[in-house]
Amino acid sequence: MEVSSSFVREMVCLNCKEKFTTTKIRSRYVRVVKHESDFKPIYQDLSAYPILYNAAVCPHCGFAFTDDFSPYFADGVKDEIKESITSRWNSRSFGEERTIEEAIEAYKLAYISASIKKEKSLTIAGITLRIAWLYNDLKDVESEMRFKKIARDLYTQSYTEGDYVGTQMSETRVIYLMAELSHQIGDNEGAVRNFSRVIERQRTSIEPKLIEMAKERWQEIREQNQQEKVRAD
């Protein structure tokens, strides 16, 4: 008997504490072929596409969250969630297999939930970057770039606040994403500045691959700027 690549996991809503189910992908079916320059994973089998299922949506209250959310709620936050999300929520389930469009909707609910709850900028940046990746799958360039700019700004905020400390994201990786996303949205000045910051860490960083990626990107932008200058002359 063939085992399905997906399975159903029981969840407990962080907000209302009600139980619900959501779909997940079995890790043994996940085959990453490569990563893009912004770390977007490219999978061998799109039927086992775990990014579609990172955000769980509570069908009872509409609160959506990822595994990166903190269980802590500050005073008044649940009241704000009730007013801004639950009062407008038409109960529906995101627990079955999802299309890319449904996954985007789930992530957008998580983005709103995280913003109201005041999750770490790093956590919210990860949500918006995944929304951008999914828009990339749909070839919706305008929406992709819009969410990449939001992600870039949130990674910058995370770097400034230092809220990445104690997570799996290193400082070097945060700065690299600030640079790469700046490059992708056309902010070459910001890209060069932050790629240079990454390169400056080459003697102390334990991520040599990131240093090399930053050097390659920095050189690409430099050559591009020189070519544009020649054309302008």
Tab-separated table of C-alpha atoms in Angstrom:
chain	number	residue	atom	x	y	z
A	1	MET	CA	0.000	0.000	0.000
A	2	GLU	CA	1.452	3.342	-1.070
A	3	VAL	CA	1.735	5.938	1.691
A	4	SER	CA	0.535	9.442	0.803
A	5	SER	CA	3.076	12.269	0.809
A	6	SER	CA	0.696	14.296	2.997
A	7	PHE	CA	-0.787	13.626	6.413
A	8	VAL	CA	-3.223	15.327	8.774
A	9	ARG	CA	-1.944	16.902	11.976
A	10	GLU	CA	-4.130	17.955	14.887
A	11	MET	CA	-3.442	21.512	16.014
A	12	VAL	CA	-4.478	23.651	18.964
A	13	CYS	CA	-5.115	27.298	18.104
A	14	LEU	CA	-2.668	29.599	19.887
A	15	ASN	CA	-5.416	32.197	20.207
A	16	CYS	CA	-8.738	30.502	21.046
A	17	LYS	CA	-7.332	27.089	22.131
A	18	GLU	CA	-9.827	25.194	19.955
A	19	LYS	CA	-8.611	22.049	18.185
A	20	PHE	CA	-8.519	21.711	14.404
A	21	THR	CA	-6.647	19.753	11.746
A	22	THR	CA	-4.254	20.849	9.031
A	23	THR	CA	-2.320	19.127	6.251
A	24	LYS	CA	1.449	18.624	6.372
A	25	ILE	CA	3.952	16.955	4.027
A	26	ARG	CA	5.979	13.942	5.192
A	27	SER	CA	9.642	14.961	5.283
A	28	ARG	CA	10.820	11.816	3.496
A	29	TYR	CA	8.940	12.904	0.368
A	30	VAL	CA	10.571	16.339	0.263
A	31	ARG	CA	13.385	16.513	-2.304
A	32	VAL	CA	15.085	19.890	-2.730
A	33	VAL	CA	16.829	20.191	-6.105
A	34	LYS	CA	18.417	23.582	-5.398
A	35	HIS	CA	17.921	26.930	-3.677
A	36	GLU	CA	17.470	30.237	-5.470
A	37	SER	CA	19.592	33.251	-4.507
A	38	ASP	CA	16.917	34.341	-1.971
A	39	PHE	CA	16.897	30.798	-0.494
A	40	LYS	CA	13.650	29.786	-2.183
A	41	PRO	CA	13.790	25.961	-2.336
A	42	ILE	CA	13.081	24.308	-5.680
A	43	TYR	CA	11.488	20.889	-5.153
A	44	GLN	CA	11.751	17.834	-7.358
A	45	ASP	CA	8.105	16.891	-6.815
A	46	LEU	CA	5.570	19.721	-6.636
A	47	SER	CA	2.947	17.352	-5.237
A	48	ALA	CA	5.101	17.311	-2.077
A	49	TYR	CA	5.383	21.081	-1.660
A	50	PRO	CA	5.711	21.830	2.078
A	51	ILE	CA	5.733	25.627	1.685
A	52	LEU	CA	1.999	25.452	0.921
A	53	TYR	CA	1.296	24.226	4.453
A	54	ASN	CA	3.536	26.268	6.783
A	55	ALA	CA	0.671	28.512	7.921
A	56	ALA	CA	-2.090	26.882	9.975
A	57	VAL	CA	-5.472	28.651	9.975
A	58	CYS	CA	-7.925	28.148	12.822
A	59	PRO	CA	-11.411	27.615	11.319
A	60	HIS	CA	-13.021	28.755	14.579
A	61	CYS	CA	-11.517	32.229	15.092
A	62	GLY	CA	-9.561	32.926	11.877
A	63	PHE	CA	-6.216	33.322	13.643
A	64	ALA	CA	-3.363	31.953	11.514
A	65	PHE	CA	0.129	31.048	12.678
A	66	THR	CA	3.348	29.217	11.838
A	67	ASP	CA	5.671	27.144	14.015
A	68	ASP	CA	7.756	30.294	14.558
A	69	PHE	CA	5.013	32.110	16.501
A	70	SER	CA	5.518	32.667	20.216
A	71	PRO	CA	2.801	31.258	22.524
A	72	TYR	CA	2.862	34.551	24.477
A	73	PHE	CA	0.066	37.085	24.001
A	74	ALA	CA	0.481	40.567	25.483
A	75	ASP	CA	-2.431	42.128	27.366
A	76	GLY	CA	-5.169	43.285	25.017
A	77	VAL	CA	-3.885	41.402	21.962
A	78	LYS	CA	-6.594	38.730	22.026
A	79	ASP	CA	-9.246	41.450	22.204
A	80	GLU	CA	-7.679	43.110	19.167
A	81	ILE	CA	-7.628	39.767	17.303
A	82	LYS	CA	-11.303	39.273	18.160
A	83	GLU	CA	-12.172	42.739	16.855
A	84	SER	CA	-9.939	42.768	13.754
A	85	ILE	CA	-10.094	39.103	12.660
A	86	THR	CA	-12.692	36.927	14.408
A	87	SER	CA	-15.593	39.403	14.140
A	88	ARG	CA	-15.126	39.435	10.348
A	89	TRP	CA	-14.361	35.734	9.984
A	90	ASN	CA	-16.643	33.526	7.916
A	91	SER	CA	-15.700	30.084	9.205
A	92	ARG	CA	-13.916	27.969	6.623
A	93	SER	CA	-11.279	25.249	6.604
A	94	PHE	CA	-7.751	25.464	5.237
A	95	GLY	CA	-7.069	21.963	6.552
A	96	GLU	CA	-7.183	20.072	3.252
A	97	GLU	CA	-4.660	20.048	0.398
A	98	ARG	CA	-4.070	23.582	-0.843
A	99	THR	CA	-3.601	25.317	-4.143
A	100	ILE	CA	-0.944	28.028	-4.388
A	101	GLU	CA	-3.699	30.660	-4.221
A	102	GLU	CA	-5.117	29.116	-1.032
A	103	ALA	CA	-1.636	28.976	0.483
A	104	ILE	CA	-1.145	32.683	-0.262
A	105	GLU	CA	-4.455	33.415	1.456
A	106	ALA	CA	-3.369	31.385	4.502
A	107	TYR	CA	-0.037	33.217	4.681
A	108	LYS	CA	-1.764	36.601	4.375
A	109	LEU	CA	-3.953	35.673	7.351
A	110	ALA	CA	-0.764	34.708	9.222
A	111	TYR	CA	0.797	38.040	8.216
A	112	ILE	CA	-2.186	39.947	9.635
A	113	SER	CA	-2.240	37.765	12.771
A	114	ALA	CA	1.501	38.183	13.354
A	115	SER	CA	1.295	41.947	12.860
A	116	ILE	CA	-1.536	42.312	15.390
A	117	LYS	CA	0.210	39.982	17.854
A	118	LYS	CA	3.498	41.866	17.331
A	119	GLU	CA	5.569	38.815	16.523
A	120	LYS	CA	9.276	39.303	15.834
A	121	SER	CA	10.090	41.203	12.650
A	122	LEU	CA	12.122	38.132	11.636
A	123	THR	CA	9.039	35.902	11.871
A	124	ILE	CA	6.871	38.296	9.856
A	125	ALA	CA	9.654	38.698	7.273
A	126	GLY	CA	9.692	34.923	6.750
A	127	ILE	CA	5.943	34.934	6.124
A	128	THR	CA	6.092	37.754	3.572
A	129	LEU	CA	9.073	36.202	1.782
A	130	ARG	CA	7.127	32.962	1.363
A	131	ILE	CA	4.177	34.907	-0.027
A	132	ALA	CA	6.601	36.410	-2.560
A	133	TRP	CA	7.915	32.936	-3.464
A	134	LEU	CA	4.375	31.720	-4.135
A	135	TYR	CA	3.621	34.745	-6.306
A	136	ASN	CA	6.822	33.851	-8.165
A	137	ASP	CA	5.324	30.403	-8.819
A	138	LEU	CA	2.246	32.137	-10.268
A	139	LYS	CA	4.448	34.456	-12.409
A	140	ASP	CA	2.771	37.455	-10.731
A	141	VAL	CA	5.844	39.715	-10.771
A	142	GLU	CA	4.135	42.839	-9.416
A	143	SER	CA	2.825	41.055	-6.301
A	144	GLU	CA	6.109	39.165	-5.898
A	145	MET	CA	8.122	42.402	-5.848
A	146	ARG	CA	5.643	44.087	-3.501
A	147	PHE	CA	6.051	41.356	-0.903
A	148	LYS	CA	9.809	41.138	-1.418
A	149	LYS	CA	10.043	44.828	-0.547
A	150	ILE	CA	7.960	44.241	2.583
A	151	ALA	CA	10.230	41.288	3.467
A	152	ARG	CA	13.383	43.372	2.851
A	153	ASP	CA	12.106	46.126	5.140
A	154	LEU	CA	11.203	43.593	7.851
A	155	TYR	CA	14.608	41.873	7.676
A	156	THR	CA	16.178	45.332	7.994
A	157	GLN	CA	14.002	45.982	11.046
A	158	SER	CA	14.983	42.590	12.481
A	159	TYR	CA	18.672	43.421	11.990
A	160	THR	CA	18.233	46.824	13.658
A	161	GLU	CA	16.269	45.376	16.585
A	162	GLY	CA	18.459	42.277	16.877
A	163	ASP	CA	15.418	40.014	17.214
A	164	TYR	CA	17.155	37.300	15.159
A	165	VAL	CA	19.480	36.588	18.108
A	166	GLY	CA	18.763	33.152	19.556
A	167	THR	CA	17.081	31.910	16.361
A	168	GLN	CA	18.399	29.702	13.564
A	169	MET	CA	19.007	32.816	11.440
A	170	SER	CA	22.534	34.186	11.752
A	171	GLU	CA	23.316	37.895	11.502
A	172	THR	CA	25.208	37.219	8.263
A	173	ARG	CA	22.186	35.511	6.723
A	174	VAL	CA	19.841	38.347	7.722
A	175	ILE	CA	22.169	40.934	6.142
A	176	TYR	CA	22.537	38.776	3.026
A	177	LEU	CA	18.744	38.659	2.620
A	178	MET	CA	18.556	42.434	3.108
A	179	ALA	CA	21.074	42.744	0.262
A	180	GLU	CA	19.626	40.127	-2.091
A	181	LEU	CA	16.052	41.354	-1.744
A	182	SER	CA	17.236	44.947	-2.255
A	183	HIS	CA	18.900	43.809	-5.488
A	184	GLN	CA	15.782	41.979	-6.665
A	185	ILE	CA	13.512	44.997	-6.111
A	186	GLY	CA	15.939	47.321	-7.907
A	187	ASP	CA	17.558	49.033	-4.910
A	188	ASN	CA	21.158	48.473	-5.997
A	189	GLU	CA	22.520	51.057	-3.574
A	190	GLY	CA	21.065	49.147	-0.629
A	191	ALA	CA	22.192	45.864	-2.178
A	192	VAL	CA	25.834	46.964	-2.556
A	193	ARG	CA	25.916	48.394	0.969
A	194	ASN	CA	24.656	45.179	2.540
A	195	PHE	CA	26.592	42.760	0.314
A	196	SER	CA	29.690	44.695	1.422
A	197	ARG	CA	28.680	44.119	5.056
A	198	VAL	CA	28.450	40.386	4.380
A	199	ILE	CA	31.865	40.323	2.661
A	200	GLU	CA	33.428	42.196	5.602
A	201	ARG	CA	32.527	39.199	7.786
A	202	GLN	CA	34.533	36.697	5.722
A	203	ARG	CA	37.186	36.197	8.425
A	204	THR	CA	34.712	35.584	11.226
A	205	SER	CA	31.718	33.999	9.469
A	206	ILE	CA	31.106	30.252	9.616
A	207	GLU	CA	29.021	30.486	6.426
A	208	PRO	CA	31.592	30.669	3.589
A	209	LYS	CA	28.938	29.869	0.957
A	210	LEU	CA	27.076	33.072	1.862
A	211	ILE	CA	30.287	35.086	1.591
A	212	GLU	CA	30.913	33.707	-1.910
A	213	MET	CA	27.321	34.385	-2.971
A	214	ALA	CA	27.646	37.974	-1.729
A	215	LYS	CA	30.934	38.460	-3.607
A	216	GLU	CA	29.388	37.179	-6.844
A	217	ARG	CA	26.358	39.438	-6.478
A	218	TRP	CA	28.515	42.465	-5.570
A	219	GLN	CA	30.633	41.896	-8.694
A	220	GLU	CA	27.532	41.460	-10.886
A	221	ILE	CA	26.080	44.769	-9.693
A	222	ARG	CA	29.415	46.541	-10.142
A	223	GLU	CA	29.723	45.304	-13.733
A	224	GLN	CA	26.093	46.212	-14.425
A	225	ASN	CA	26.660	49.745	-13.110
A	226	GLN	CA	29.785	50.122	-15.268
A	227	GLN	CA	27.907	48.984	-18.382
A	228	GLU	CA	25.090	51.443	-17.675
A	229	LYS	CA	27.646	54.228	-17.201
A	230	VAL	CA	29.272	53.407	-20.569
A	231	ARG	CA	25.875	53.425	-22.307
A	232	ALA	CA	25.034	56.760	-20.688
A	233	ASP	CA	28.322	58.269	-21.933
